[in-house]
XYZ file of C-alpha atoms in Angstrom:
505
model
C 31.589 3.101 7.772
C 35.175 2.145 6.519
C 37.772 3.490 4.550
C 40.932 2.060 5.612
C 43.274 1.126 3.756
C 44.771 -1.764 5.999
C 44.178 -5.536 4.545
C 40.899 -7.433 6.375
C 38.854 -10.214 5.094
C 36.180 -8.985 6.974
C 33.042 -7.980 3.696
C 29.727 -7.553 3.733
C 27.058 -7.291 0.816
C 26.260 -4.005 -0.707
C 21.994 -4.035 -0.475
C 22.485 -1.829 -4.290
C 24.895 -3.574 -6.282
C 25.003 -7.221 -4.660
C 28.899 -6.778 -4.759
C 31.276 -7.393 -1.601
C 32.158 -3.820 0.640
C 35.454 -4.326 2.241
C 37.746 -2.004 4.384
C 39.317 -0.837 1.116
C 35.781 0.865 -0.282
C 34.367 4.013 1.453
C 30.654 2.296 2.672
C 28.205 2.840 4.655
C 25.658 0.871 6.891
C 22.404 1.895 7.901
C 21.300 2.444 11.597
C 17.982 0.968 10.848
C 18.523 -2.040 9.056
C 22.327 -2.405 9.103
C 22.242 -2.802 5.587
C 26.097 -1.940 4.011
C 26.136 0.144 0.573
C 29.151 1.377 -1.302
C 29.204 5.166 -0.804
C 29.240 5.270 -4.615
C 26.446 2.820 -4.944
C 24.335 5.840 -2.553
C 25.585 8.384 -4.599
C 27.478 9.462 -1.460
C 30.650 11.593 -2.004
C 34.017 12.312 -0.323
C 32.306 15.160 1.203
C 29.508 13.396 2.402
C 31.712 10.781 3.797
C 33.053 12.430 5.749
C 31.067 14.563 7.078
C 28.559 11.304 8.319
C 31.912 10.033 9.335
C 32.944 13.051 11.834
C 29.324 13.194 13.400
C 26.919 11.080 15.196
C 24.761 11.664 12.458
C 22.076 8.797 12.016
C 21.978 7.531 8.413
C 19.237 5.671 6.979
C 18.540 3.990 3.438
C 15.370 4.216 1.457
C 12.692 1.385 1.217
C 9.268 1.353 0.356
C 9.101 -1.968 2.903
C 10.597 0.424 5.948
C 8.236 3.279 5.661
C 4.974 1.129 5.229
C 3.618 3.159 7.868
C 4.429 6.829 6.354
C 2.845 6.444 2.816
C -0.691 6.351 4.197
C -0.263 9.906 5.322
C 1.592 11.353 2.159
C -1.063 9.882 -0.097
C -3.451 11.545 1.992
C -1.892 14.439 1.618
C -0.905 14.505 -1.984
C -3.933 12.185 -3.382
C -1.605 11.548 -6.507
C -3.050 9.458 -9.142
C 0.047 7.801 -10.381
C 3.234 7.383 -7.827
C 6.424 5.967 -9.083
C 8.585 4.234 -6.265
C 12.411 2.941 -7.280
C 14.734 0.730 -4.663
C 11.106 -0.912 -3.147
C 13.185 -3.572 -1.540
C 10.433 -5.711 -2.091
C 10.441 -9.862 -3.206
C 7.278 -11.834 -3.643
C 6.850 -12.725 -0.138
C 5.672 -8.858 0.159
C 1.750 -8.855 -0.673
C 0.685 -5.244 -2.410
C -1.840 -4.780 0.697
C 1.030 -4.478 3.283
C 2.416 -1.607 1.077
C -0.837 0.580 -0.427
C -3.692 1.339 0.084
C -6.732 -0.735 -1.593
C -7.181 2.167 -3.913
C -4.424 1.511 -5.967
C -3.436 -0.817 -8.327
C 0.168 -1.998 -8.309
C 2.745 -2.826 -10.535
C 6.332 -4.417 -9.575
C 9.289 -5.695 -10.517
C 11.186 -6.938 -7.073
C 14.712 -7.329 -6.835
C 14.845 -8.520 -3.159
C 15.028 -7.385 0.317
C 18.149 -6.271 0.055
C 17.283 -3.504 -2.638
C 16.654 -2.257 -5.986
C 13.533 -2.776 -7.475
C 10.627 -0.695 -9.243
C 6.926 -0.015 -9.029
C 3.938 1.863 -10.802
C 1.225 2.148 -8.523
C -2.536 3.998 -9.986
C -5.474 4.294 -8.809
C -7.766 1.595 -9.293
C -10.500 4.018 -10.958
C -8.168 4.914 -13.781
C -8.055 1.989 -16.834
C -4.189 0.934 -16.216
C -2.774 -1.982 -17.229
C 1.109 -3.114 -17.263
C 3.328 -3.361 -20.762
C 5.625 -6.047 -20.629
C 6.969 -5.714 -24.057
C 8.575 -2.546 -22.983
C 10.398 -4.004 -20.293
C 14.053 -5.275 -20.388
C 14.840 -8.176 -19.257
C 17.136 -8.486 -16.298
C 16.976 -4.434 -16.168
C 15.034 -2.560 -13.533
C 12.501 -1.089 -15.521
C 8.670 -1.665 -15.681
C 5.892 -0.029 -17.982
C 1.731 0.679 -17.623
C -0.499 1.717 -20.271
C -2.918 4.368 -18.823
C -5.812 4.935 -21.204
C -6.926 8.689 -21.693
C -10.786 9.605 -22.848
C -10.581 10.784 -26.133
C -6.674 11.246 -26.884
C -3.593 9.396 -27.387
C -2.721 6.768 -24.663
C -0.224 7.712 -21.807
C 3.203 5.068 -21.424
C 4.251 5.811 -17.955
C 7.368 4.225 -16.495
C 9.923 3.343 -13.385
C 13.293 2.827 -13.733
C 16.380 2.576 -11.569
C 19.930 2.758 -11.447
C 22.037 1.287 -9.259
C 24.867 3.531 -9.036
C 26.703 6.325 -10.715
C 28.970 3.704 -12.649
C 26.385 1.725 -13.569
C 26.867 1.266 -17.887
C 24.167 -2.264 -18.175
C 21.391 0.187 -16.903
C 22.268 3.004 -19.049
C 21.906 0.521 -22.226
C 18.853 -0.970 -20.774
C 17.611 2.278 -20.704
C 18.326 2.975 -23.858
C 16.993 0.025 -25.440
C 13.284 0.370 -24.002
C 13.241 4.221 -24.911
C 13.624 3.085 -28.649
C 10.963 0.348 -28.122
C 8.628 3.270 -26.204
C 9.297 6.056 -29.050
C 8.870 3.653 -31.908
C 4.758 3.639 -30.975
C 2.911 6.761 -32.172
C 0.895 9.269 -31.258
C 1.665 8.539 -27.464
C 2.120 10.396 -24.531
C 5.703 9.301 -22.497
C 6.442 9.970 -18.645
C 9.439 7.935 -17.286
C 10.458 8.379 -13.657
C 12.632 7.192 -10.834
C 16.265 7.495 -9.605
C 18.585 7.663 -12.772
C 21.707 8.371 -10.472
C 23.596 11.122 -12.826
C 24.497 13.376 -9.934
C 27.108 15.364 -12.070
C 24.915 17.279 -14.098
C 23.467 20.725 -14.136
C 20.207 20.271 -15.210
C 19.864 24.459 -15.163
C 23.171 24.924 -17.023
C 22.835 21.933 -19.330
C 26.468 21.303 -18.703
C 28.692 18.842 -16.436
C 29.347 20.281 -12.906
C 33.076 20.500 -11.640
C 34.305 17.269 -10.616
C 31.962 14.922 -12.468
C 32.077 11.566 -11.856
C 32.148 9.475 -14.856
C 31.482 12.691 -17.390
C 31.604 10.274 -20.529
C 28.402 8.190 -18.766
C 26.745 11.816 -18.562
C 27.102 12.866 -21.711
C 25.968 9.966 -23.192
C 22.865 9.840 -20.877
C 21.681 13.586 -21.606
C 22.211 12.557 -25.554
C 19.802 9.455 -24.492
C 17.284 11.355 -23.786
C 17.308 14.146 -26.343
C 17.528 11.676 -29.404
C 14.425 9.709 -28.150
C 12.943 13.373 -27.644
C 12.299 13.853 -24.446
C 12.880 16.519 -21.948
C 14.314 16.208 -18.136
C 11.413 18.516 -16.154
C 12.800 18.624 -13.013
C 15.600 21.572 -12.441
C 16.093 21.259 -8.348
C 18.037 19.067 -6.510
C 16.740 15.612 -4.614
C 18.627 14.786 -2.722
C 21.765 17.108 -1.071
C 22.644 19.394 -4.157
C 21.962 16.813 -6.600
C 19.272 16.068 -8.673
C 19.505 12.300 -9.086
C 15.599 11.643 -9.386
C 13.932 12.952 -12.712
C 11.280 12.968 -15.106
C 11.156 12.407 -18.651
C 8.485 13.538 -20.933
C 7.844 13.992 -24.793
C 4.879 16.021 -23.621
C 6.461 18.816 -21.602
C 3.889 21.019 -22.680
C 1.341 19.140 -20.626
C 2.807 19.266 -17.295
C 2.116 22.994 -16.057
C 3.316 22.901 -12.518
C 6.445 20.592 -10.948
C 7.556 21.120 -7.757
C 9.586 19.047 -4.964
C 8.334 18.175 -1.783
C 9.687 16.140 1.616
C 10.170 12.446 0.896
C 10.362 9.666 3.100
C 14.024 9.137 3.161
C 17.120 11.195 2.484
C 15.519 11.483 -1.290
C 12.858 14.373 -1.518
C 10.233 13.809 -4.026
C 9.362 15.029 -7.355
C 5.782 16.021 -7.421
C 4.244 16.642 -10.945
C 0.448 17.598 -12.447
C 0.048 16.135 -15.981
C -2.767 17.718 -17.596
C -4.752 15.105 -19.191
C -8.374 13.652 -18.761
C -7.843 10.179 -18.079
C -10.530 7.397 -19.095
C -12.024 6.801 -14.944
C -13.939 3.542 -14.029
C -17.367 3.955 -12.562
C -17.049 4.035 -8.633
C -19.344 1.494 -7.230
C -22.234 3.259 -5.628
C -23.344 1.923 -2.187
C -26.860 2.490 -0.636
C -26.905 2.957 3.132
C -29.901 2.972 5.010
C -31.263 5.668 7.446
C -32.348 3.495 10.201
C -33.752 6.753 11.861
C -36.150 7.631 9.475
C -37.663 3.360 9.426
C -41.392 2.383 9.781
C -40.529 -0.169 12.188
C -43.824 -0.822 12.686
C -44.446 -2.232 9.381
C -41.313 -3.902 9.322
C -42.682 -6.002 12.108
C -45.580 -6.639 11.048
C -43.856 -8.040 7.264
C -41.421 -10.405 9.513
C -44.498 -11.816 11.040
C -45.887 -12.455 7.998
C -42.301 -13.820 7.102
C -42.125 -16.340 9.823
C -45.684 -17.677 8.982
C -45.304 -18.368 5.848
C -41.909 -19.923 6.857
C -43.982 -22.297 9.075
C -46.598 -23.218 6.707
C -44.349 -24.358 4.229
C -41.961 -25.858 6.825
C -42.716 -29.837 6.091
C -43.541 -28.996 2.283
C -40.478 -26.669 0.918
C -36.690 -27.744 0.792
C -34.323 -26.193 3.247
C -32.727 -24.074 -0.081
C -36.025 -22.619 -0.951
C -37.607 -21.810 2.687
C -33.853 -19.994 2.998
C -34.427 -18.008 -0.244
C -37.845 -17.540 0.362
C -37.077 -16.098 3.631
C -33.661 -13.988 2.688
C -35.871 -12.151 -0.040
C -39.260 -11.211 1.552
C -36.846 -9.775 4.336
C -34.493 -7.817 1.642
C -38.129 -6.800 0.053
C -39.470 -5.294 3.199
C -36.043 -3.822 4.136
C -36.144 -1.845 0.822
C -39.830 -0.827 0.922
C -39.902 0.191 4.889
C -36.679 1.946 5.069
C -35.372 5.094 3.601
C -31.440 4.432 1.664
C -29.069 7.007 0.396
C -26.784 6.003 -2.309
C -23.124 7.537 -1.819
C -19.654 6.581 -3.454
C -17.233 3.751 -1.985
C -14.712 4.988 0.819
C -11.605 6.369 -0.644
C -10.253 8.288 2.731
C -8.080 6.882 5.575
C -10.144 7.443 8.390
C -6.931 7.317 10.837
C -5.423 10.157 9.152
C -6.694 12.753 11.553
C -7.485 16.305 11.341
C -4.158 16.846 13.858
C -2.079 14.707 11.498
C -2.931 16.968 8.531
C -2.284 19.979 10.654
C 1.226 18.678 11.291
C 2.126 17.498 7.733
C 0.959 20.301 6.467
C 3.416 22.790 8.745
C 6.294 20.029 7.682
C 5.368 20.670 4.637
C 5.625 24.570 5.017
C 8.821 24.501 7.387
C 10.504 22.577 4.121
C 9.739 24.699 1.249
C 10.810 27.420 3.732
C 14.097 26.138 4.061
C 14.769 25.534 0.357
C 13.607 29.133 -0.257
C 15.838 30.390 2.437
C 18.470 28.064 2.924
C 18.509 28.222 6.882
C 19.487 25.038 7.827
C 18.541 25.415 11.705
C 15.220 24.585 10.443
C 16.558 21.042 10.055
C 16.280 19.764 13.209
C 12.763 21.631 13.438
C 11.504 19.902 10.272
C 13.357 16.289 11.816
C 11.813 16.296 14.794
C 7.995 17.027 13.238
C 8.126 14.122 11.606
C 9.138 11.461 13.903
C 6.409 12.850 15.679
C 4.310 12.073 12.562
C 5.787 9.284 12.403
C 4.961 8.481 16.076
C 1.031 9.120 15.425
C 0.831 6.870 12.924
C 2.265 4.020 14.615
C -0.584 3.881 17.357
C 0.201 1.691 20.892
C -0.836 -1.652 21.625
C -2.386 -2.265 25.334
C -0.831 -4.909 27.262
C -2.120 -5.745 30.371
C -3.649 -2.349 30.485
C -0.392 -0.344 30.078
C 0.157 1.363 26.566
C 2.635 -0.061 24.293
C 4.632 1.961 21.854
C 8.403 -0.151 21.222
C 8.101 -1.331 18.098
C 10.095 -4.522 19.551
C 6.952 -4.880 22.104
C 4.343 -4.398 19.824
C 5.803 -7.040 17.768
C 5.631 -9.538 20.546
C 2.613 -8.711 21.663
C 1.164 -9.295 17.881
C 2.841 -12.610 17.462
C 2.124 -13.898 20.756
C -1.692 -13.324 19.660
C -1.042 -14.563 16.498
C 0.320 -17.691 17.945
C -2.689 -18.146 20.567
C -5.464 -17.854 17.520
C -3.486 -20.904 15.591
C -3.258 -25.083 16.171
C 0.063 -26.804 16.196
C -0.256 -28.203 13.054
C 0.434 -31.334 14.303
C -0.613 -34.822 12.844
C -1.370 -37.631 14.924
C -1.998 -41.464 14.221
C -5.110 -43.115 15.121
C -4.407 -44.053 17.977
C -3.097 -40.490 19.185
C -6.729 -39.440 18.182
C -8.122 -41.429 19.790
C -6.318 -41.450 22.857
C -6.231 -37.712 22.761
C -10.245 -37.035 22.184
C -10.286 -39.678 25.181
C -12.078 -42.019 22.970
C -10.815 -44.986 23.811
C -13.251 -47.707 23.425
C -16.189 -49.075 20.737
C -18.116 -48.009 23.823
C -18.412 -44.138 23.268
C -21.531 -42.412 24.351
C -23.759 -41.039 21.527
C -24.149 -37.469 21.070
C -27.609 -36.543 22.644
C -29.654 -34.889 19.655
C -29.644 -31.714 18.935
C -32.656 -29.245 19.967
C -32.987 -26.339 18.245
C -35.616 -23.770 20.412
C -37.143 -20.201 19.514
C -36.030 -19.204 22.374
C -32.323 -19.618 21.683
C -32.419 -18.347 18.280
C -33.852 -15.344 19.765
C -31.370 -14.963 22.120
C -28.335 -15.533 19.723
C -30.394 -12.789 17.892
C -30.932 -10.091 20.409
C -26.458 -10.969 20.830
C -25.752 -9.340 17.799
C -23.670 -6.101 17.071
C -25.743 -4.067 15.000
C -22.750 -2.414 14.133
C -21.074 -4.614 12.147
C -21.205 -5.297 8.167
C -23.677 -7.455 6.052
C -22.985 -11.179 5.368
C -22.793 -12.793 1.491
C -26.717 -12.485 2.590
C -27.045 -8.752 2.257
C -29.084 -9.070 6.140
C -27.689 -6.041 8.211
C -27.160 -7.428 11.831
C -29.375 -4.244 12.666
C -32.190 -5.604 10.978
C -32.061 -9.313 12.736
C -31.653 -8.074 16.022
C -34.607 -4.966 16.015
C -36.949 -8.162 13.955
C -35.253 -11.339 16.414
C -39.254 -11.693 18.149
C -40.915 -11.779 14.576
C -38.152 -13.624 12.491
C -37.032 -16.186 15.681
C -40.271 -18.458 14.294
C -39.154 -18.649 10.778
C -35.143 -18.667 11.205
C -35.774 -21.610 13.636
C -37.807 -23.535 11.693
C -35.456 -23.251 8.698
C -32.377 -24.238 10.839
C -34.799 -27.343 12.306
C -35.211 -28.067 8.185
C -31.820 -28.036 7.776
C -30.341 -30.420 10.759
C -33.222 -32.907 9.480
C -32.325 -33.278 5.809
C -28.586 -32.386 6.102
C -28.810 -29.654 3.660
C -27.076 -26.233 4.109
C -28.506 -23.162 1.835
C -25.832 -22.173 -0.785
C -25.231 -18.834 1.025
């Protein structure tokens, strides 16, 4: 931290507003990244200051990027449909798989690493799409259309701003409400960090001490001459309600409450009643191995591999493939039992024990707010690091358990690393040096002899466990069948080294 007042040239960048934090501004760093940040910029005041300042009080700064490995568990908790995220610290290097899961559908603007920026993520059953011509440009603000069955489409949006003093955002702001309110007959939800921490949002009037009272003011008249209404009445983060929720349809949103968030920002949590327009969930068909006529199974690949054989010399290698692939996918359907059942939305490592635990977090919070005993602090901090501890499972090494994330890192990189050539390129003579062929006078490969036998064997080496190929064949299937299908599958591989042809799949 620093607030002195004596002259250094020592600076360092402020992760919110780009701009230089000297020893003349009251900053802050955090103990995880060691990110600075004007105290303003953090909506951090005198108070505050000071108070991190006299303690060894760990402070940390909010990124989507740092707590990759805590959303997985809130989602599961929460199973939102929508989730608006502000100051992602995210750039383009940052794929949307390393953040959410592959239920949702994302939508960003990035800033950088260093902070701001704004996401919409929904769930990738709802009909979502993202609305540029909302946005402003240069402003950190983004838009999705989310279409409802039978009624007026929903707008929802994220926005962010930087800092209490920020004006640019505040006409930004401005400028894509009158674009949003100018369409009709639609439903408007904007969310996200608008940093106004001195208003009442209870009172409906400026707290004592406001910073910047004329920005206030002119934000609350914002949002009632676009027509909206602020929903959430509770503060987010210490006794101030910096993130909120906009609506023109307040009518619609029958329960709002605020739950623990991942950083020192809790999290408004809000049920919008509305029937939204859902995309049929694939349906998969899984079969019950247990309840198979093997015997006719075996007797079909028989009759598989035969008529593999006869046709050996006569068919191409493409056709004796597809001829095989779909008398096997024919008997497969016919012989065993399937039950259909809807794609996987669940997190399988989200355990009943995890649940337990969040779920007592959860209580241990709301029972604090109600009661305002703060010994349950250190209660409430130290459930979740374990939480955060379970999700981050070990990594063996050398037999021993591994839980530093330093370690772990190694250890992944070092296998990374082993799995991956040099890159290098060498000159012909390198090559050929290298492969230690040296002369005209290289030995010719023997041929190639492809037996029964071994493609039985390779067969009978499967893990039936594991998923279906482009093919559709279930690893289960070729390894109960490898005696009847070995014939067939060797001839076609015998077709295929003679002509040179490999089938499409």
């Amino acid at each position: 931290m620093s607030n002195d007042n004596t002259s250094c040239t020592s600076s360092w960048i402020c992760g919110t507003c780009d701009a230089t934090v000297t020893w003349n501004d009251i900053g802050v760093v955090c103990d995880r990244c060691n990110q600075w940040y004007h105290g303003l910029c953090q909506s951090i005041g005198s108070a505050t200051y000071n108070q991190l300042n006299d303690s060894s009080e760990q402070w940390y700064c909010a990124s989507v990027s740092s707590k990759r490995a805590e959303f997985p568990h809130l989602i599961d908790s929460l199973k939102p449909d929508i989730i608006i995220g502000t100051e992602t610290w995210l750039d383009p290097d940052i794929s949307e798989a390393e953040i959410f899961p592959h239920s949702f559908k994302l939508y960003r603007k990035d800033r950088n690493r260093s902070g701001g920026g704004v996401l919409i993520a929904v769930r990738d059953n709802i009909d979502s799409y993202k609305v540029p011509d909302l946005e402003v440009e240069d402003y950190e603000i983004i838009w999705a259309h989310i279409k409802l069955k039978g009624r007026r489409s929903l707008y929802v949006a994220s926005f962010y701003r930087p800092n209490v003093a920020d004006t640019d955002s505040l006409a930004g702001l401005q400028i894509t409400l009158q674009r949003a309110t100018q369409m009709k007959n639609a439903h408007l939800l904007i969310g996200g960090d608008f940093n106004f921490p001195g208003w009442n949002w209870n009172s409906m009037k400026l707290k004592e001490k406001c910073p910047f009272p004329n920005l206030h003011l002119n934000f609350v008249d914002i949002v009632y001459d676009h027509g909206l209404q602020q929903i959430i009445d509770e503060p987010t983060r210490g006794e101030n309600t910096l993130d909120l929720v906009l609506t023109n349809s307040p009518q619609l949103i029958p329960r709002v409450k605020i739950i623990p968030g991942l950083s020192d920002h809790d999290i408004p949590y809000c049920e919008f009643s509305l029937n939204t327009t859902k995309k049929a969930q694939p349906i998969r068909e899984i079969p019950l191995y247990a309840k198979a006529n093997w015997e006719n199974l075996r007797n079909s690949a028989k009759n598989i591999s035969c008529n593999i054989l006869t046709n050996e010399y006569k068919s191409p290698t493409e056709d004796l493939w597809c001829d095989f692939k779909n008398a096997l996918l024919e008997a497969v359907k016919e012989f065993i039992p399937h039950k259909t059942t809807k794609s996987k939305t669940s997190m399988p490592w989200i355990t009943s024990n995890l649940k337990r635990m969040i779920a007592k977090k959860n209580h241990l919070y709301r029972k604090m707010k109600k009661s305002g005993d703060e010994k349950l602090t250190t209660e409430i901090r130290i459930l979740k690091q374990t939480i955060q501890r379970e999700m981050r499972p070990p990594l063996k090494k050398e037999g021993h358990l591994i839980s530093d994330p330093k370690e772990q890192a190694e250890i992944l990189n070092k296998q990374f690393q082993s799995v991956f050539s040099e890159g290098k390129e060498f000159s012909n003579a390198e090559f050929l040096n290298k492969t230690s062929m040296k002369t005209t006078n290289t030995p010719i490969m023997n041929d190639i002899t492809i037996t029964e036998e071994g493609v039985m064997k390779l067969l009978l080496k499967l893990n039936p466990h594991k998923a279906s190929g482009p093919d559709n064949l279930s690893p289960r299937i070729l390894k109960e069948l490898a005696p009847e299908l070995a014939p067939g599958i060797t001839a076609i591989f015998k077709s295929s080294l003679a002509s040179g042809v490999i089938p499409s799949d």
